[in-house]
mmCIF file of C-alpha atoms in Angstrom:
data_model
loop_
_atom_site.group_PDB
_atom_site.id
_atom_site.type_symbol
_atom_site.label_atom_id
_atom_site.label_comp_id
_atom_site.label_asym_id
_atom_site.label_seq_id
_atom_site.Cartn_x
_atom_site.Cartn_y
_atom_site.Cartn_z
ATOM 1 C CA UNK A 1 21.982 0.114 101.461
ATOM 2 C CA UNK A 2 19.729 -2.933 101.701
ATOM 3 C CA UNK A 3 16.862 -1.125 103.453
ATOM 4 C CA UNK A 4 16.701 1.390 100.617
ATOM 5 C CA UNK A 5 16.404 -1.376 97.982
ATOM 6 C CA UNK A 6 13.560 -2.994 99.898
ATOM 7 C CA UNK A 7 11.639 0.297 100.018
ATOM 8 C CA UNK A 8 12.064 0.935 96.287
ATOM 9 C CA UNK A 9 10.568 -2.429 95.242
ATOM 10 C CA UNK A 10 7.062 -1.705 96.560
ATOM 11 C CA UNK A 11 7.206 1.705 94.907
ATOM 12 C CA UNK A 12 8.114 0.091 91.553
ATOM 13 C CA UNK A 13 5.277 -2.399 91.997
ATOM 14 C CA UNK A 14 2.788 0.426 92.633
ATOM 15 C CA UNK A 15 4.009 2.258 89.505
ATOM 16 C CA UNK A 16 3.669 -0.878 87.366
ATOM 17 C CA UNK A 17 0.145 -1.485 88.655
ATOM 18 C CA UNK A 18 -0.780 2.125 87.965
ATOM 19 C CA UNK A 19 0.475 1.831 84.384
ATOM 20 C CA UNK A 20 -1.413 -1.437 83.904
ATOM 21 C CA UNK A 21 -4.593 0.355 84.957
ATOM 22 C CA UNK A 22 -4.197 2.779 82.032
ATOM 23 C CA UNK A 23 -5.097 0.053 79.551
ATOM 24 C CA UNK A 24 -8.652 0.405 78.252
ATOM 25 C CA UNK A 25 -11.103 -1.923 76.572
ATOM 26 C CA UNK A 26 -13.063 -1.052 73.419
ATOM 27 C CA UNK A 27 -16.459 0.539 73.979
ATOM 28 C CA UNK A 28 -18.118 -1.572 71.229
ATOM 29 C CA UNK A 29 -17.600 -4.696 69.165
ATOM 30 C CA UNK A 30 -16.115 -4.359 65.669
ATOM 31 C CA UNK A 31 -18.606 -3.809 62.861
ATOM 32 C CA UNK A 32 -18.527 -3.140 59.152
ATOM 33 C CA UNK A 33 -17.859 0.490 58.404
ATOM 34 C CA UNK A 34 -19.428 1.894 56.431
ATOM 35 C CA UNK A 35 -22.561 -0.105 57.121
ATOM 36 C CA UNK A 36 -23.922 -2.193 54.224
ATOM 37 C CA UNK A 37 -26.416 -0.342 52.040
ATOM 38 C CA UNK A 38 -30.095 -1.297 52.463
ATOM 39 C CA UNK A 39 -30.148 -2.390 48.807
ATOM 40 C CA UNK A 40 -27.765 -5.239 49.715
ATOM 41 C CA UNK A 41 -30.684 -7.062 51.372
ATOM 42 C CA UNK A 42 -33.652 -7.781 49.130
ATOM 43 C CA UNK A 43 -36.457 -10.371 48.810
ATOM 44 C CA UNK A 44 -36.255 -13.243 46.303
ATOM 45 C CA UNK A 45 -39.665 -12.218 44.899
ATOM 46 C CA UNK A 46 -40.972 -15.785 44.769
ATOM 47 C CA UNK A 47 -37.972 -17.183 42.876
ATOM 48 C CA UNK A 48 -36.610 -20.445 44.309
ATOM 49 C CA UNK A 49 -33.454 -20.035 46.389
ATOM 50 C CA UNK A 50 -31.566 -22.614 44.296
ATOM 51 C CA UNK A 51 -32.341 -20.647 41.140
ATOM 52 C CA UNK A 52 -31.092 -17.401 42.731
ATOM 53 C CA UNK A 53 -27.880 -19.206 43.774
ATOM 54 C CA UNK A 54 -27.383 -20.644 40.268
ATOM 55 C CA UNK A 55 -27.878 -17.231 38.662
ATOM 56 C CA UNK A 56 -25.581 -15.585 41.233
ATOM 57 C CA UNK A 57 -22.793 -18.048 40.430
ATOM 58 C CA UNK A 58 -23.199 -17.398 36.692
ATOM 59 C CA UNK A 59 -23.201 -13.619 37.246
ATOM 60 C CA UNK A 60 -20.100 -13.639 39.462
ATOM 61 C CA UNK A 61 -18.239 -15.783 36.936
ATOM 62 C CA UNK A 62 -19.321 -13.397 34.169
ATOM 63 C CA UNK A 63 -17.870 -10.535 36.248
ATOM 64 C CA UNK A 64 -14.564 -12.507 36.380
ATOM 65 C CA UNK A 65 -14.816 -13.619 40.001
ATOM 66 C CA UNK A 66 -13.467 -17.034 41.001
ATOM 67 C CA UNK A 67 -15.625 -19.138 43.285
ATOM 68 C CA UNK A 68 -13.973 -19.766 46.642
ATOM 69 C CA UNK A 69 -16.732 -21.642 48.479
ATOM 70 C CA UNK A 70 -20.298 -22.703 47.809
ATOM 71 C CA UNK A 71 -22.676 -24.374 50.222
ATOM 72 C CA UNK A 72 -26.131 -24.879 48.731
ATOM 73 C CA UNK A 73 -27.468 -26.294 52.003
ATOM 74 C CA UNK A 74 -26.695 -22.970 53.696
ATOM 75 C CA UNK A 75 -27.472 -20.933 50.585
ATOM 76 C CA UNK A 76 -23.998 -19.350 50.580
ATOM 77 C CA UNK A 77 -21.621 -18.382 47.786
ATOM 78 C CA UNK A 78 -18.210 -16.810 48.283
ATOM 79 C CA UNK A 79 -16.128 -15.494 45.369
ATOM 80 C CA UNK A 80 -13.100 -13.262 44.908
ATOM 81 C CA UNK A 81 -10.850 -11.669 42.340
ATOM 82 C CA UNK A 82 -7.507 -9.890 42.413
ATOM 83 C CA UNK A 83 -5.996 -7.241 40.245
ATOM 84 C CA UNK A 84 -2.591 -5.613 40.208
ATOM 85 C CA UNK A 85 -2.408 -1.987 41.266
ATOM 86 C CA UNK A 86 -0.122 -0.088 38.947
ATOM 87 C CA UNK A 87 1.351 3.000 40.596
ATOM 88 C CA UNK A 88 -0.049 2.230 44.054
ATOM 89 C CA UNK A 89 2.349 2.604 46.951
ATOM 90 C CA UNK A 90 2.184 3.227 50.641
ATOM 91 C CA UNK A 91 3.567 6.713 51.304
ATOM 92 C CA UNK A 92 4.393 5.719 54.878
ATOM 93 C CA UNK A 93 6.587 2.806 53.839
ATOM 94 C CA UNK A 94 10.052 4.271 53.425
ATOM 95 C CA UNK A 95 11.356 0.996 51.960
ATOM 96 C CA UNK A 96 8.905 0.863 49.051
ATOM 97 C CA UNK A 97 10.573 0.161 45.779
ATOM 98 C CA UNK A 98 14.121 0.222 47.122
ATOM 99 C CA UNK A 99 14.529 -3.552 47.133
ATOM 100 C CA UNK A 100 17.182 -3.206 49.853
ATOM 101 C CA UNK A 101 16.650 -3.941 53.530
ATOM 102 C CA UNK A 102 19.209 -3.102 56.184
ATOM 103 C CA UNK A 103 19.155 -4.796 59.529
ATOM 104 C CA UNK A 104 21.599 -5.301 62.327
ATOM 105 C CA UNK A 105 22.132 -5.427 66.030
ATOM 106 C CA UNK A 106 24.414 -4.610 68.892
ATOM 107 C CA UNK A 107 25.127 -7.040 71.658
ATOM 108 C CA UNK A 108 26.754 -6.418 75.006
ATOM 109 C CA UNK A 109 27.651 -9.087 77.462
ATOM 110 C CA UNK A 110 30.745 -11.047 78.205
ATOM 111 C CA UNK A 111 32.039 -9.975 74.826
ATOM 112 C CA UNK A 112 30.873 -7.055 72.740
ATOM 113 C CA UNK A 113 29.848 -7.495 69.135
ATOM 114 C CA UNK A 114 28.255 -5.517 66.355
ATOM 115 C CA UNK A 115 26.468 -7.083 63.384
ATOM 116 C CA UNK A 116 25.121 -5.682 60.163
ATOM 117 C CA UNK A 117 23.260 -7.422 57.362
ATOM 118 C CA UNK A 118 21.878 -6.444 54.005
ATOM 119 C CA UNK A 119 18.904 -8.045 52.296
ATOM 120 C CA UNK A 120 18.232 -7.689 48.603
ATOM 121 C CA UNK A 121 15.121 -8.440 46.622
ATOM 122 C CA UNK A 122 12.320 -7.483 48.997
ATOM 123 C CA UNK A 123 9.457 -6.811 46.622
ATOM 124 C CA UNK A 124 11.435 -6.633 43.386
ATOM 125 C CA UNK A 125 9.161 -7.705 40.561
ATOM 126 C CA UNK A 126 6.080 -7.840 42.785
ATOM 127 C CA UNK A 127 3.257 -5.382 42.478
ATOM 128 C CA UNK A 128 0.649 -4.292 44.990
ATOM 129 C CA UNK A 129 -2.716 -6.038 44.565
ATOM 130 C CA UNK A 130 -6.339 -5.316 45.337
ATOM 131 C CA UNK A 131 -8.473 -8.242 46.473
ATOM 132 C CA UNK A 132 -12.261 -7.974 46.117
ATOM 133 C CA UNK A 133 -14.435 -10.544 47.904
ATOM 134 C CA UNK A 134 -18.190 -11.008 47.462
ATOM 135 C CA UNK A 135 -20.498 -13.237 49.487
ATOM 136 C CA UNK A 136 -24.114 -13.989 48.592
ATOM 137 C CA UNK A 137 -26.447 -15.535 51.159
ATOM 138 C CA UNK A 138 -29.910 -16.724 50.109
ATOM 139 C CA UNK A 139 -31.983 -17.541 53.161
ATOM 140 C CA UNK A 140 -35.592 -17.095 54.339
ATOM 141 C CA UNK A 141 -36.732 -15.787 50.922
ATOM 142 C CA UNK A 142 -34.157 -12.959 51.029
ATOM 143 C CA UNK A 143 -30.784 -12.321 49.440
ATOM 144 C CA UNK A 144 -27.934 -10.647 51.338
ATOM 145 C CA UNK A 145 -24.893 -9.441 49.390
ATOM 146 C CA UNK A 146 -21.683 -8.414 51.131
ATOM 147 C CA UNK A 147 -18.490 -7.148 49.540
ATOM 148 C CA UNK A 148 -15.131 -6.049 50.862
ATOM 149 C CA UNK A 149 -11.977 -4.689 49.270
ATOM 150 C CA UNK A 150 -8.481 -5.174 50.627
ATOM 151 C CA UNK A 151 -5.244 -3.699 49.309
ATOM 152 C CA UNK A 152 -1.857 -5.303 49.812
ATOM 153 C CA UNK A 153 1.526 -3.703 49.214
ATOM 154 C CA UNK A 154 4.379 -5.190 47.170
ATOM 155 C CA UNK A 155 5.395 -7.380 50.139
ATOM 156 C CA UNK A 156 1.781 -8.652 50.487
ATOM 157 C CA UNK A 157 1.273 -6.794 53.766
ATOM 158 C CA UNK A 158 -2.296 -5.585 54.267
ATOM 159 C CA UNK A 159 -2.414 -1.789 53.869
ATOM 160 C CA UNK A 160 -6.126 -0.960 53.421
ATOM 161 C CA UNK A 161 -9.342 -2.797 54.116
ATOM 162 C CA UNK A 162 -12.906 -1.580 53.822
ATOM 163 C CA UNK A 163 -16.468 -2.737 53.473
ATOM 164 C CA UNK A 164 -17.653 -2.089 49.930
ATOM 165 C CA UNK A 165 -21.284 -3.188 50.226
ATOM 166 C CA UNK A 166 -22.449 0.031 48.655
ATOM 167 C CA UNK A 167 -25.703 0.918 46.959
ATOM 168 C CA UNK A 168 -24.238 1.034 43.442
ATOM 169 C CA UNK A 169 -22.763 -2.489 43.538
ATOM 170 C CA UNK A 170 -25.812 -4.107 45.143
ATOM 171 C CA UNK A 171 -28.246 -2.490 42.707
ATOM 172 C CA UNK A 172 -26.118 -3.563 39.730
ATOM 173 C CA UNK A 173 -25.926 -7.085 41.167
ATOM 174 C CA UNK A 174 -29.687 -7.336 41.702
ATOM 175 C CA UNK A 175 -30.605 -5.887 38.297
ATOM 176 C CA UNK A 176 -28.124 -8.209 36.503
ATOM 177 C CA UNK A 177 -29.804 -11.340 37.894
ATOM 178 C CA UNK A 178 -32.302 -12.646 35.291
ATOM 179 C CA UNK A 179 -34.754 -13.601 38.073
ATOM 180 C CA UNK A 180 -35.040 -9.926 39.080
ATOM 181 C CA UNK A 181 -35.358 -8.536 35.568
ATOM 182 C CA UNK A 182 -38.856 -7.023 35.414
ATOM 183 C CA UNK A 183 -39.211 -8.009 31.751
ATOM 184 C CA UNK A 184 -38.700 -11.730 32.470
ATOM 185 C CA UNK A 185 -41.626 -11.914 34.924
ATOM 186 C CA UNK A 186 -44.277 -10.468 32.594
#
């Protein structure tokens, strides 16, 4: 019986190595998808970078964003806002809205045991939220705007995330800045 066990160990090792070889690496690095719109990168048109930053802060606050970070030496502003999502749910989460979680286990060993537990209150009174983040970078006489939107379920687990640096938002942002208003430069 011992010789058979010795022969099966190398075979198991070969099978494990073969399965480990099935693991693949990504063919490219992660990147924003969809790609930011070209209108999210525009020149300052001779306006001082500090003035563009000041106007960007005022505009983001007007749009009800809260400033997260500012670094005038780098020319960077980061702001965000959250809103509750009424009626949003994850159709793949079977526990949504139930408020009851069931968990348990089975143990075998010297003595057998079975356990069962109930949890109440998971997500009761909490609503899903959408978090919108905007970053503005003023550098080398250009402005770069980036925006992303993330959605969290009632347990604050991330369910959706996407780049939202679209043409509509960036054009509205640029046209709302007083420095880029064509009437103010005449």
